[in-house]
Structures are given as structure tokens and as C-alpha cells.
Coordinates of C-alpha atoms and ligand atoms in Angstrom, one line a residue:
M23 CA 38.8 -39.4 15.7
P24 CA 36.9 -39.1 19.0
E25 CA 36.7 -42.1 21.2
K26 CA 33.9 -44.5 20.8
T27 CA 30.9 -43.1 22.7
K28 CA 30.2 -44.5 26.2
I29 CA 26.5 -44.5 27.0
R30 CA 25.0 -45.5 30.3
W31 CA 22.0 -47.8 30.0
D32 CA 21.1 -47.7 33.6
V33 CA 19.8 -44.1 33.6
Y34 CA 17.1 -42.2 31.7
H35 CA 18.8 -39.4 29.9
K36 CA 17.5 -35.9 30.3
Y37 CA 17.4 -33.6 27.2
D38 CA 20.9 -32.1 27.6
E39 CA 22.5 -35.5 28.3
L40 CA 20.7 -37.1 25.3
T41 CA 21.7 -34.2 23.1
K42 CA 25.3 -34.6 24.2
V43 CA 25.3 -38.4 23.6
L44 CA 23.8 -38.0 20.1
H45 CA 26.4 -35.4 19.1
E46 CA 29.2 -37.7 20.4
L47 CA 27.8 -40.6 18.4
A48 CA 27.6 -38.6 15.2
A49 CA 31.1 -37.2 15.7
A50 CA 32.6 -40.6 16.4
H51 CA 31.1 -42.1 13.2
P52 CA 31.2 -39.5 10.5
D53 CA 31.3 -42.1 7.7
L54 CA 28.1 -43.7 9.0
C55 CA 25.8 -41.1 10.3
R56 CA 24.6 -37.5 10.4
L57 CA 22.7 -35.8 13.2
Y58 CA 20.1 -33.2 12.5
S59 CA 16.9 -31.8 14.0
I60 CA 13.6 -32.5 12.3
G61 CA 12.0 -29.5 14.0
P62 CA 11.6 -27.7 17.3
T63 CA 9.1 -28.8 19.9
Y64 CA 6.4 -26.5 21.4
Q65 CA 8.9 -25.3 24.0
G66 CA 11.8 -25.1 21.5
R67 CA 13.7 -28.2 22.1
E68 CA 15.2 -30.1 19.1
I69 CA 13.6 -33.3 17.9
W70 CA 16.8 -35.1 17.0
C71 CA 17.3 -37.6 14.1
L72 CA 20.3 -39.7 13.6
E73 CA 20.5 -40.8 9.9
I74 CA 22.5 -44.0 9.8
T75 CA 23.9 -45.6 6.7
N76 CA 27.3 -46.4 5.1
L77 CA 27.9 -43.2 3.1
A78 CA 30.5 -45.0 1.0
T79 CA 27.8 -47.1 -0.6
G80 CA 25.5 -44.1 -1.4
P81 CA 23.5 -41.4 0.3
A82 CA 20.6 -42.3 2.6
G83 CA 18.0 -41.0 0.2
D84 CA 19.1 -43.6 -2.5
K85 CA 18.5 -46.5 -0.2
P86 CA 15.4 -48.0 1.4
G87 CA 14.8 -46.2 4.6
F88 CA 13.4 -47.3 8.0
Q89 CA 12.2 -45.0 10.8
I90 CA 12.7 -45.9 14.5
D91 CA 11.2 -43.4 16.9
G92 CA 10.6 -43.3 20.6
N93 CA 9.1 -41.3 23.4
T94 CA 6.0 -40.0 21.6
H95 CA 4.5 -40.1 25.0
G96 CA 6.5 -38.0 27.5
G97 CA 6.7 -40.6 30.2
E98 CA 7.6 -43.5 27.9
V99 CA 11.4 -42.9 28.3
T100 CA 12.2 -46.5 27.7
G101 CA 11.3 -46.0 24.1
C102 CA 14.0 -43.2 23.8
A103 CA 16.6 -45.5 25.4
T104 CA 15.8 -48.4 23.1
A105 CA 15.9 -46.2 20.0
L106 CA 19.2 -44.8 21.2
Y107 CA 20.5 -48.3 21.7
N108 CA 19.5 -49.2 18.2
A109 CA 21.6 -46.3 16.9
H110 CA 24.6 -47.2 19.1
Y111 CA 24.3 -50.9 18.2
L112 CA 24.4 -50.2 14.5
L113 CA 27.2 -47.7 14.7
S114 CA 29.4 -49.7 17.0
N115 CA 28.9 -53.1 15.2
Y116 CA 29.4 -51.9 11.6
G117 CA 32.2 -53.9 10.1
D118 CA 32.2 -56.6 12.8
D119 CA 28.7 -57.9 12.6
D120 CA 27.6 -59.2 9.1
F121 CA 23.9 -58.4 9.6
V122 CA 24.6 -54.8 10.7
T123 CA 27.2 -54.3 8.0
E124 CA 24.9 -55.5 5.2
L125 CA 22.0 -53.4 6.7
L126 CA 24.0 -50.2 6.6
D127 CA 25.5 -50.9 3.3
T128 CA 22.1 -51.3 1.7
R129 CA 19.6 -49.4 3.8
A130 CA 19.2 -46.1 5.7
I131 CA 18.0 -46.2 9.3
Y132 CA 16.6 -43.0 10.7
V133 CA 16.5 -42.9 14.5
I134 CA 14.3 -40.3 16.2
P135 CA 14.8 -41.2 19.9
R136 CA 12.6 -38.5 21.6
V137 CA 9.6 -37.0 19.9
A138 CA 8.0 -35.6 23.1
A139 CA 11.2 -33.9 24.2
D140 CA 9.2 -31.3 26.3
G141 CA 7.0 -33.9 28.0
A142 CA 9.9 -36.2 28.7
E143 CA 11.9 -33.4 30.4
Y144 CA 9.0 -32.6 32.6
Y145 CA 8.6 -36.3 33.4
L146 CA 12.3 -36.7 34.2
T147 CA 12.9 -33.6 36.2
T148 CA 9.7 -33.1 38.3
P149 CA 7.4 -35.4 40.3
H150 CA 4.8 -35.0 37.5
A151 CA 3.8 -36.9 34.5
V152 CA 2.4 -35.7 31.2
R153 CA 1.0 -37.5 28.2
S154 CA 2.8 -35.6 25.3
S155 CA 3.0 -31.9 25.0
M156 CA 3.5 -29.0 27.5
R157 CA 1.0 -26.9 25.6
P158 CA -1.9 -26.4 28.0
F159 CA -5.0 -28.1 26.5
P160 CA -8.0 -28.0 26.4
Y161 CA -7.8 -25.1 28.8
S162 CA -5.4 -22.2 28.7
D163 CA -3.4 -21.8 31.8
E164 CA -5.5 -18.9 32.9
E165 CA -8.7 -20.9 32.5
W166 CA -7.2 -24.0 34.0
L167 CA -6.2 -22.1 37.1
E168 CA -9.9 -21.3 37.6
T169 CA -11.1 -24.9 37.3
D170 CA -12.3 -26.5 40.5
G171 CA -11.2 -29.9 41.8
L172 CA -8.2 -32.0 42.8
Y173 CA -5.1 -31.6 40.7
P174 CA -2.0 -33.9 41.1
D175 CA 0.8 -32.4 43.3
D176 CA 3.6 -33.6 45.5
V177 CA 2.0 -32.4 48.7
D178 CA 4.7 -33.8 51.0
G179 CA 7.6 -32.8 48.9
D180 CA 9.2 -36.3 48.6
G181 CA 9.6 -36.1 44.9
W182 CA 6.7 -38.4 44.0
V183 CA 3.0 -37.9 43.2
L184 CA 1.6 -41.0 44.7
Q185 CA -1.9 -41.8 46.0
M186 CA -3.9 -40.6 48.9
R187 CA -6.3 -42.8 50.9
V188 CA -8.7 -41.2 53.2
E189 CA -10.8 -43.2 55.7
D190 CA -14.5 -42.7 55.0
Y191 CA -17.4 -45.0 56.0
E192 CA -19.0 -44.3 52.6
G193 CA -15.7 -45.1 50.8
E194 CA -15.5 -47.4 47.7
W195 CA -12.3 -49.1 48.9
K196 CA -11.2 -51.5 51.5
V197 CA -7.8 -52.8 52.7
S198 CA -7.1 -56.3 51.3
S199 CA -7.0 -59.1 53.8
K200 CA -4.1 -60.6 51.9
D201 CA -1.8 -57.5 52.1
Q202 CA -2.3 -54.4 54.2
R203 CA -0.9 -52.2 51.4
L204 CA -3.4 -53.4 48.9
M205 CA -6.7 -51.7 48.3
R206 CA -9.6 -53.7 46.9
K207 CA -13.0 -52.5 45.7
R208 CA -15.7 -52.7 48.4
E209 CA -17.9 -55.7 47.8
P210 CA -21.6 -55.2 47.3
G211 CA -23.4 -55.3 50.7
D212 CA -20.1 -55.0 52.7
Q213 CA -20.9 -52.9 55.8
V214 CA -17.8 -53.9 57.8
G215 CA -15.2 -51.2 57.6
P216 CA -12.9 -49.5 57.7
F217 CA -13.5 -48.1 54.2
Y218 CA -11.5 -45.6 52.2
R219 CA -11.7 -43.2 49.3
L220 CA -8.7 -43.2 47.0
Y221 CA -7.4 -40.1 45.2
P222 CA -4.2 -39.0 43.3
E223 CA -1.9 -37.2 45.7
G224 CA -2.7 -33.5 45.2
L225 CA -4.4 -30.3 46.3
I226 CA -8.0 -29.2 45.7
R227 CA -8.8 -25.9 44.1
N228 CA -11.8 -24.2 45.6
Y229 CA -12.5 -27.0 48.1
K230 CA -15.5 -26.4 50.3
G231 CA -15.8 -29.8 51.8
G232 CA -17.9 -32.7 50.6
E233 CA -17.3 -34.8 47.5
I234 CA -13.9 -34.3 45.8
K235 CA -14.0 -34.1 42.1
L236 CA -10.9 -34.3 39.9
A237 CA -9.8 -31.1 38.1
P238 CA -9.4 -31.5 34.3
P239 CA -5.8 -32.4 33.2
R240 CA -3.6 -29.4 32.5
Y241 CA -1.7 -30.8 29.5
N242 CA -4.1 -33.2 27.8
L243 CA -2.7 -33.3 24.3
D244 CA -1.8 -36.7 23.0
F245 CA 0.5 -36.7 19.9
N246 CA -0.7 -40.2 19.1
R247 CA -4.3 -39.0 18.6
N248 CA -3.4 -36.0 16.5
W249 CA -2.7 -37.8 13.2
P250 CA -4.9 -37.3 10.1
S251 CA -6.1 -40.9 9.8
N252 CA -9.5 -41.4 11.4
F253 CA -9.0 -38.1 13.3
A254 CA -11.8 -37.3 15.6
V255 CA -12.1 -34.1 17.6
T256 CA -14.2 -36.0 20.1
Q257 CA -11.2 -38.3 20.8
D258 CA -9.6 -37.4 24.2
G259 CA -6.3 -35.6 23.7
A260 CA -6.7 -35.3 19.9
G261 CA -6.4 -31.5 19.8
P262 CA -8.5 -29.3 17.6
Y263 CA -7.4 -30.5 14.2
P264 CA -4.9 -33.0 12.7
L265 CA -1.2 -32.2 12.9
C266 CA -1.9 -29.1 15.0
E267 CA 1.2 -29.8 17.1
P268 CA 4.7 -29.0 15.9
E269 CA 6.0 -32.4 16.9
N270 CA 3.4 -34.2 14.7
R271 CA 4.0 -31.8 11.8
A272 CA 7.8 -32.4 12.1
L273 CA 7.3 -36.2 11.7
A274 CA 4.7 -35.7 8.9
E275 CA 7.1 -33.4 7.0
F276 CA 9.9 -35.9 7.6
W277 CA 7.8 -38.5 5.8
R278 CA 7.0 -36.0 3.0
D279 CA 10.8 -35.4 2.6
H280 CA 11.8 -39.1 2.8
P281 CA 9.8 -41.0 0.3
N282 CA 12.3 -43.8 0.6
L283 CA 10.8 -44.8 4.0
T284 CA 9.5 -48.3 4.0
G285 CA 8.5 -49.0 7.6
V286 CA 8.4 -47.8 11.1
M287 CA 9.1 -49.0 14.6
T288 CA 7.5 -46.7 17.1
Y289 CA 8.6 -47.5 20.7
H290 CA 6.1 -47.0 23.5
T291 CA 5.5 -48.4 26.9
F292 CA 4.1 -50.5 28.6
S293 CA 2.6 -53.9 28.6
G294 CA 5.0 -56.2 26.8
V295 CA 3.1 -56.6 23.5
I296 CA 3.8 -55.9 19.8
I297 CA 1.0 -53.9 18.2
R298 CA 0.2 -53.0 14.6
T299 CA -2.6 -51.5 12.5
F300 CA -5.5 -51.4 12.2
V301 CA -6.4 -49.2 15.2
T302 CA -10.0 -48.4 14.2
K303 CA -11.0 -51.5 12.2
P304 CA -11.0 -55.3 12.4
D305 CA -8.4 -57.4 10.6
T306 CA -11.1 -58.5 8.2
E307 CA -11.0 -55.0 6.6
M308 CA -7.3 -55.4 5.7
D309 CA -6.1 -56.8 2.4
D310 CA -5.4 -60.5 2.9
R311 CA -1.8 -60.3 1.6
D312 CA -1.0 -57.3 3.7
L313 CA -2.4 -59.0 6.8
A314 CA -0.4 -62.1 6.1
A315 CA 2.8 -60.1 5.7
Y316 CA 2.0 -58.2 8.9
R317 CA 1.5 -61.5 10.7
A318 CA 4.7 -62.9 9.3
I319 CA 6.8 -59.9 10.4
G320 CA 5.0 -59.8 13.7
K321 CA 6.0 -63.4 14.2
I322 CA 9.6 -62.5 13.8
G323 CA 9.0 -59.9 16.5
T324 CA 7.5 -62.5 18.8
E325 CA 10.4 -64.9 18.3
I326 CA 12.9 -62.2 19.2
T327 CA 11.1 -60.5 22.1
G328 CA 8.7 -63.1 23.4
Y329 CA 5.9 -60.6 23.1
E330 CA 2.7 -61.5 21.4
S331 CA 1.8 -59.5 18.2
V332 CA -1.7 -58.2 17.8
S333 CA -3.6 -55.4 16.1
V334 CA -4.6 -52.5 18.3
F335 CA -8.2 -53.0 17.3
E336 CA -8.3 -56.7 17.9
G337 CA -6.0 -56.9 20.9
L338 CA -6.1 -53.6 22.8
T339 CA -9.5 -52.1 22.2
L340 CA -12.1 -53.0 24.9
D341 CA -15.0 -51.0 23.4
K342 CA -15.0 -51.8 19.7
K343 CA -17.5 -49.1 19.0
N344 CA -15.1 -46.6 20.4
P345 CA -11.6 -47.3 18.9
R346 CA -8.7 -44.8 19.2
H347 CA -8.7 -42.1 16.5
G348 CA -5.9 -40.2 14.9
N349 CA -3.2 -42.9 15.6
S350 CA 0.2 -42.8 13.9
K351 CA 0.0 -46.5 13.1
D352 CA -3.1 -46.1 11.0
W353 CA -1.6 -43.1 9.3
W354 CA 1.6 -44.9 8.2
Y355 CA -0.2 -48.0 7.0
Q356 CA -3.6 -46.8 5.9
D357 CA -2.6 -43.5 4.2
L358 CA 1.1 -44.1 3.5
G359 CA 1.1 -47.8 2.7
A360 CA 3.9 -48.9 5.0
Y361 CA 4.1 -51.7 7.6
V362 CA 4.4 -50.1 11.1
F363 CA 4.9 -51.8 14.4
C364 CA 4.9 -50.5 17.9
I365 CA 6.4 -52.4 20.9
E366 CA 4.7 -51.5 24.2
L367 CA 8.0 -52.1 26.0
W368 CA 8.2 -53.6 29.5
S369 CA 5.8 -55.5 31.6
L370 CA 6.0 -55.4 35.3
A371 CA 3.3 -58.0 35.4
E372 CA 5.3 -60.5 33.4
K373 CA 8.3 -60.0 35.6
A374 CA 6.1 -60.7 38.6
G375 CA 4.8 -63.9 37.1
V376 CA 1.3 -62.6 36.3
K377 CA -0.1 -63.8 33.0
V378 CA -2.0 -61.0 31.3
T379 CA -4.4 -61.8 28.5
D380 CA -6.4 -58.6 28.5
F381 CA -3.8 -55.9 28.3
I382 CA -6.2 -53.0 28.7
G383 CA -8.6 -54.5 31.2
F384 CA -5.6 -55.5 33.4
L385 CA -4.8 -51.8 34.0
T386 CA -8.1 -51.0 35.7
S387 CA -9.3 -54.3 37.2
R388 CA -7.1 -57.1 38.4
E389 CA -7.5 -60.3 40.4
E390 CA -6.5 -59.9 44.0
Q391 CA -3.9 -62.6 43.7
D392 CA -2.3 -60.8 40.8
D393 CA -1.9 -57.6 42.9
V394 CA -0.4 -59.7 45.7
K395 CA 2.1 -61.2 43.3
L396 CA 3.1 -57.7 42.1
L397 CA 3.7 -56.5 45.6
Q398 CA 5.7 -59.7 46.3
Y399 CA 7.9 -58.8 43.3
N400 CA 8.4 -55.3 44.7
D401 CA 9.4 -56.7 48.0
E402 CA 11.7 -59.5 46.8
T403 CA 13.2 -58.3 43.6
L404 CA 12.9 -54.5 43.7
D405 CA 13.9 -54.3 47.4
G406 CA 10.7 -52.6 48.2
Q407 CA 11.7 -49.6 46.1
G408 CA 8.7 -49.6 43.8
F409 CA 5.9 -49.3 46.3
E410 CA 5.7 -46.6 49.0
P411 CA 4.0 -48.1 52.1
W412 CA 1.1 -46.0 53.3
R413 CA 2.1 -43.4 55.8
P414 CA 0.1 -40.7 57.6
F415 CA 0.2 -37.2 56.4
D416 CA -1.6 -34.0 57.5
H417 CA -3.1 -32.7 54.3
P418 CA -3.6 -28.9 54.4
Q419 CA -7.2 -29.4 53.2
L420 CA -8.3 -32.8 54.1
G421 CA -6.6 -33.3 57.5
R422 CA -5.2 -36.7 58.3
V423 CA -4.8 -38.8 55.2
E424 CA -2.3 -41.5 54.2
L425 CA 0.1 -41.3 51.2
G426 CA 1.5 -44.3 49.4
G427 CA 1.2 -46.6 46.5
W428 CA 3.2 -47.6 43.4
K429 CA 5.9 -45.3 42.2
F430 CA 4.3 -45.7 38.8
K431 CA 7.0 -44.1 36.6
Y432 CA 9.8 -46.6 37.2
T433 CA 7.8 -49.7 38.0
W434 CA 4.8 -49.9 35.8
Q435 CA 5.5 -47.3 33.1
N436 CA 9.2 -47.9 32.7
P437 CA 11.6 -50.5 34.1
P438 CA 13.5 -49.5 37.3
P439 CA 16.8 -48.1 35.8
H440 CA 18.8 -51.1 36.7
M441 CA 16.5 -53.3 34.6
L442 CA 16.4 -51.0 31.6
L443 CA 19.2 -52.7 29.7
G444 CA 17.6 -56.1 30.0
E445 CA 14.4 -54.8 28.4
I446 CA 16.3 -53.1 25.6
E447 CA 18.5 -56.2 24.8
R448 CA 15.4 -58.3 24.6
T449 CA 13.6 -56.1 22.1
H450 CA 15.9 -53.9 20.1
L451 CA 16.7 -56.4 17.2
F452 CA 13.1 -56.7 16.0
C453 CA 13.0 -53.4 14.2
L454 CA 16.4 -54.0 12.5
K455 CA 15.2 -57.3 11.3
H456 CA 12.0 -55.6 10.0
A457 CA 14.1 -52.9 8.3
A458 CA 16.1 -55.6 6.5
L459 CA 12.9 -57.0 4.8
S460 CA 12.5 -53.9 2.6
P461 CA 12.6 -54.2 -1.1
L462 CA 16.1 -53.8 -2.6
V463 CA 16.3 -53.2 -6.3
R464 CA 19.5 -53.9 -8.0
I465 CA 20.8 -54.1 -11.5
T466 CA 22.1 -57.7 -11.3
S467 CA 23.6 -58.0 -14.8
T468 CA 24.2 -56.1 -18.0
E469 CA 24.9 -57.5 -21.4
T470 CA 26.1 -55.9 -24.6
S471 CA 26.6 -57.3 -28.1
S472 CA 27.9 -55.5 -31.1
L473 CA 25.7 -55.8 -34.2
G474 CA 28.4 -54.1 -36.4
N475 CA 28.7 -50.6 -37.7
G476 CA 28.6 -49.0 -34.2
L477 CA 25.2 -50.6 -33.4
Y478 CA 24.9 -52.3 -30.1
Q479 CA 22.3 -54.2 -28.2
V480 CA 22.3 -53.4 -24.5
S481 CA 20.3 -55.2 -21.9
A482 CA 20.1 -55.0 -18.1
T483 CA 18.4 -57.2 -15.6
V484 CA 16.8 -55.4 -12.7
C485 CA 15.9 -57.4 -9.7
N486 CA 14.2 -56.9 -6.4
E487 CA 16.5 -58.8 -3.9
G488 CA 14.3 -57.9 -0.9
W489 CA 11.6 -59.7 0.9
L490 CA 8.8 -57.1 0.4
S491 CA 7.6 -56.0 -3.0
T492 CA 8.6 -52.6 -4.4
N493 CA 5.0 -51.4 -3.7
L494 CA 5.5 -52.6 0.0
T495 CA 1.8 -53.2 0.5
Q496 CA -1.4 -53.8 -1.5
Q497 CA -2.7 -50.8 0.5
A498 CA -0.2 -48.6 -1.3
I499 CA -1.5 -49.9 -4.7
K500 CA -5.1 -49.3 -3.6
L501 CA -4.1 -45.7 -2.6
G502 CA -2.5 -45.1 -6.0
I503 CA 0.8 -44.1 -4.3
A504 CA 3.0 -47.0 -5.1
R505 CA 5.5 -45.8 -7.7
P506 CA 6.7 -48.3 -10.3
V507 CA 10.3 -49.1 -10.8
T508 CA 12.0 -47.3 -13.6
V509 CA 15.2 -48.1 -15.6
R510 CA 16.9 -45.3 -17.3
I511 CA 19.7 -45.4 -19.9
D512 CA 22.2 -42.6 -20.4
I513 CA 24.2 -42.7 -23.6
P514 CA 27.2 -40.7 -24.6
D515 CA 27.1 -37.4 -26.6
G516 CA 26.7 -38.2 -30.3
A517 CA 25.2 -41.6 -29.7
E518 CA 21.6 -42.4 -30.6
L519 CA 19.0 -44.6 -28.9
L520 CA 17.4 -46.5 -31.8
G521 CA 15.4 -49.0 -29.7
G522 CA 14.0 -49.0 -26.2
S523 CA 13.1 -46.0 -24.1
R524 CA 15.3 -43.5 -22.3
V525 CA 13.2 -44.3 -19.2
T526 CA 11.4 -47.6 -19.0
D527 CA 8.6 -48.2 -16.5
V528 CA 9.0 -51.9 -15.4
G529 CA 6.1 -51.8 -13.0
H530 CA 6.4 -53.4 -9.5
L531 CA 8.9 -56.1 -8.7
E532 CA 7.7 -58.6 -6.2
G533 CA 9.8 -59.7 -3.2
K534 CA 10.5 -63.2 -1.9
W535 CA 7.4 -62.8 0.2
S536 CA 5.2 -62.8 -2.9
T537 CA 5.6 -66.4 -3.9
T538 CA 2.5 -68.5 -3.3
G539 CA 1.5 -72.1 -3.2
G540 CA 3.5 -75.2 -2.3
L541 CA 1.4 -78.3 -2.2
F542 CA 0.2 -77.9 -5.8
G543 CA 3.3 -76.1 -7.1
A544 CA 4.4 -72.7 -6.2
R545 CA 4.0 -69.5 -8.2
P546 CA 7.5 -67.9 -8.2
A547 CA 7.7 -64.2 -7.3
R548 CA 7.9 -61.9 -10.3
H549 CA 11.1 -60.3 -9.0
E550 CA 13.0 -59.3 -12.1
R551 CA 12.7 -57.7 -15.5
V552 CA 15.1 -57.5 -18.5
V553 CA 15.2 -54.2 -20.3
E554 CA 16.7 -53.9 -23.8
W555 CA 18.0 -51.1 -25.9
L556 CA 19.6 -50.5 -29.3
V557 CA 22.3 -47.9 -29.2
Q558 CA 24.1 -46.4 -32.2
V559 CA 27.5 -45.1 -31.2
P560 CA 29.7 -43.5 -33.9
D561 CA 33.4 -44.1 -33.6
D562 CA 34.1 -40.5 -32.9
A563 CA 31.6 -40.3 -30.0
G564 CA 33.0 -38.5 -26.9
S565 CA 32.7 -41.7 -24.9
H566 CA 31.6 -45.2 -25.3
E567 CA 30.2 -45.5 -21.8
V568 CA 26.5 -46.2 -21.2
T569 CA 25.0 -46.0 -17.8
V570 CA 21.9 -47.9 -16.7
T571 CA 20.2 -46.6 -13.6
S572 CA 17.3 -48.3 -11.7
R573 CA 15.1 -46.3 -9.4
S574 CA 12.6 -47.6 -7.0
Q575 CA 11.0 -45.2 -4.5
K576 CA 11.0 -47.9 -1.8
G577 CA 13.7 -50.2 -3.1
G578 CA 16.6 -47.7 -3.7
R579 CA 18.6 -46.7 -6.6
D580 CA 21.4 -48.6 -8.4
S581 CA 23.4 -48.0 -11.5
A582 CA 25.8 -49.9 -13.7
T583 CA 28.1 -48.6 -16.4
V584 CA 29.0 -50.6 -19.5
V585 CA 31.5 -49.7 -22.3
L586 CA 30.5 -50.4 -25.9
W587 CA 33.3 -51.6 -28.1
D588 CA 33.5 -53.8 -31.1
Ligands
LIG21 ZN1 2.6 -44.5 24.3

């Protein structure tokens, strides 16, 4: 057997490195996982999936499944690393850690570490950043090359696209009195310069002097605006129609082909917050029971990670009239009836001791003292590596400018590589704890009694041992997609079923979560059913074995065999 896989957690893996590590993991644990591609990306890279479960206790498809994905956005490479860590953690702790062992014996975990494999490669191997896809959008490359304006570029060839500041008496910016590196917005009525204009580092197509406008982005597709739920073509980055991108289609088809999936963790960056549905509506629009379960699971996340749990609409939408459309979280809950969480991993602000209450507003407008703290953190803890001090540069079009600013990729958007493991260790357990809350339907007992003359009474108790109900959510019931639990009996050749059905629909089995009350007496969860049959087995029947099989789309499959003898 190959050696246990060694993975570095202080680097962000490029595509070939990631591919190699995933193959090594799969080869080292053939009893626990399979590696396959769920589809090629726009540029032809594989979107890898590690399917992890103990194969000795049944195939993945017969168990409740849970999806962990990362790197839907090209630059959010911490998400890929955290998903990869989940996989490695499960595979290397199976047999030693009781929680992991139980999880893989009873559930299937599907880890899709890098959805935007093209965008991530561009991000990791060039000075540039990209939202998701390398498909030019909304302009073709030919059209885009004819658009006017400033486009980001590494004009001094130092490997970073930073910022340019250009002194201009009409400028909107001024140097902070608290830190010479810090730019503050010019106060109303301030006529005492110097003032500056701020631009992304770049070149200007068709520049004829005067006001500099920004060119449109070259790759503006956003996979997380391309989902069918609440899709809006007016949404920035949505694309022309839902699931138009192969990466989205691959994930949608993955759900079609894995009806056992019960929930999702989708890793993004950044901000240090756990987010959930709804994205387009307030919490009051959600079924009360679903909302309560969402809050209860989110609370587990907060206890593990220290990150607050909020809905995207309630906690991360500044303009409630303009929520984000076509988001994966809405699709998985609103249309597929599963609980889905996202962690916006990593918060530079939190590390720097800045308390953020408005996660979105903080990105565009901060108190001066907060910016000062962030720079102090850069100086004292990051050894000054995160912020490039302004330095003069002779720009080919603008003349003397200054280049500098935050090295955004590995300060704000992702941890500096040496801090990656700390962020992963802090957050990775939440999704595994969520996965373990799925319904789990078991045949917990069988009884037989002989009524004489080859007639037998057979009964089986089928029980949901999980925390969530077999329908997962009330939303799934509302949608009409929640499949009831069925119990089937298989009798030997020559035997006859005189009472009961070959397949019995026992409806939904509640989970432990479904109990209500307390002060005035609790209503116990309706978590089990007893199914009974009458079977006539002649003495000369080929076999006297009867098999009872329970099937739950979200709670897995179980079977028990009983032998009928007088
Ligand atoms: Zn993201």
C-alpha cells in the first residue's frame, strides 16, 4: 500500500499539485474512497470529487450523503485547501477517531475541492484575479480588446496588480494624517492638498488624456449567480441563462445523480462569517421549523469556529431591494430542500483586532482607526509583507505615479500561506458535524412467530436514528420532493405473502430534532414504525430466509434477514 499522503498546508496548490495529491489520497485509501471527475471545466480541467465512505459497510449511494465544495470563486483558494483538509482528516483518522469512524461507516462524504479550477489556476499563476470562469463575458475577447479604459495589469512586472495613486488637485483622496500609507476620502470643503486619484494598477486602452474610466472586466462570469433559483439576467455576472456554464452544470448533474445528498458546505472567502439561505428573502419567509433547525445547526458552527451565523439576506445584503440572484444556497434549500451553509473563511480584520458588524459595508467604507489597526497588523505580525509601501513609478501613459497598497490575494482574500492551517483547523469540523445530523434509517429489530402449518408472522421495526427527519426540511415537503420511507419484504421462491404489502410506504420518520415542548410535556418525535407481514412458507420451499429492506432517499438503505422455522 502506498505511504500515507503528506500534504503541505502552508501552500496553495496549483491544479497539477492538487490533482497529484488527490490521486495519492485515493490510492492510499482504496477501502475508503474513490476519486473521479464530475466534469471538465470551460478550459478542460477536471472538477475532482473524492467520494469518501467505508465501502465495507455499503456503497456511498446507499448512505446519507453530504457535499463539501470549495473554490467556486477562482481566488478563494482557502476553500479548496479546507475541503482538501476535510478529506485528508477523514481518511487519516478513520479507525482511530470514533466520530470519524462512525461518520464514514454510516454516511458518504463527497469532497469537491476546486470548482473554479480554471479561475484558480489563473489566480495562482499570474498577478491577476478572476471571479470564476475564464470564459470571456460579457464581451468576446475580440470585442473586449476594443473597449476603452483602464484594465488591470502588472505594469512594473513585480508580480502584483496593486493600486496606483496619482497626485491631482481635483482628486477624491488624501493621505491620512495617522499613517502616510493610508488613503482617506477627501472631506467636504477640504482645499488643502495634496490630493490624489486612486486606480487599480493597469494600462489604459485608447487613452487620450483627461478622466480615466475603467474598462469592463474581461472575465465577469460568477458561478454563484448562475443557479436556477431566483436567476436574473440583470444580476452582475449571472450569465445569459441558468446553468450555462459547464462547472454549474456539472454540480447540478451531480445532485441529479446523487439523490442521497442531504446537505452542503460550500467554502468561500472571506469575512469570517457562516452564511445560509435565504439569499433573496427575509427569514420570515422561511418555514418556522426549517428556520429553527438552520439556527440550531448554525449555532454548532458558531461554537466550533467562533464565527457568527446569519442568512445572506439578513446579514450580508445592504440593499434589500437588490438581493443577489442565482445563488447556490437558495438553489440547494429552496428548490432541493436541503440545509446548506457557507463559511466565508478568514478575516484579516478579526486578526487585526477590528470588530466588524457590517460585513459588506466594511469592505468599502471603514473607520480610519480600523485601517490604522490593519496596517499595524501588517507591520507587526505579517512583517510588512502584506502591504506594499507606495513607491514612484514612471507609468508609460500617466507619467509619474506611485504604486502600492494591500497585496489583496494573500492578506484580505486568503490567509498568508503560513496562517492557512490555523484557519483550516478552526473551521473544518463544522461541516462534518453537520453531515452527521442527517437522517439515518435503520431496521432496528425483527420478530417472527410461527402460527403453525408453515404460516409465520414477521414484523420489522424501522427507525430514524438521525437528528433530521427523513424529509430533511419542511421545504422539501412543500416542494413535493420528499420521498417517503419504504420497507420491502423479499420472500423465498414458493412462499406466499398472505398479509402485508411487498413494499410498504411508512411515510416520513422524524428525527430527534422533531420533538417539541418541554414545560408542558414534550411531544416525542415520531421516529419509528412497525411493519407486519404474514408469510406462508411450505416445507419444501427453496429457502426459509426472508429479507426486509428499508429505503430512505435521504436516510440510506438497510436490510435484515430472518430465517423462518418452526
Ligand atoms: Zn465566494
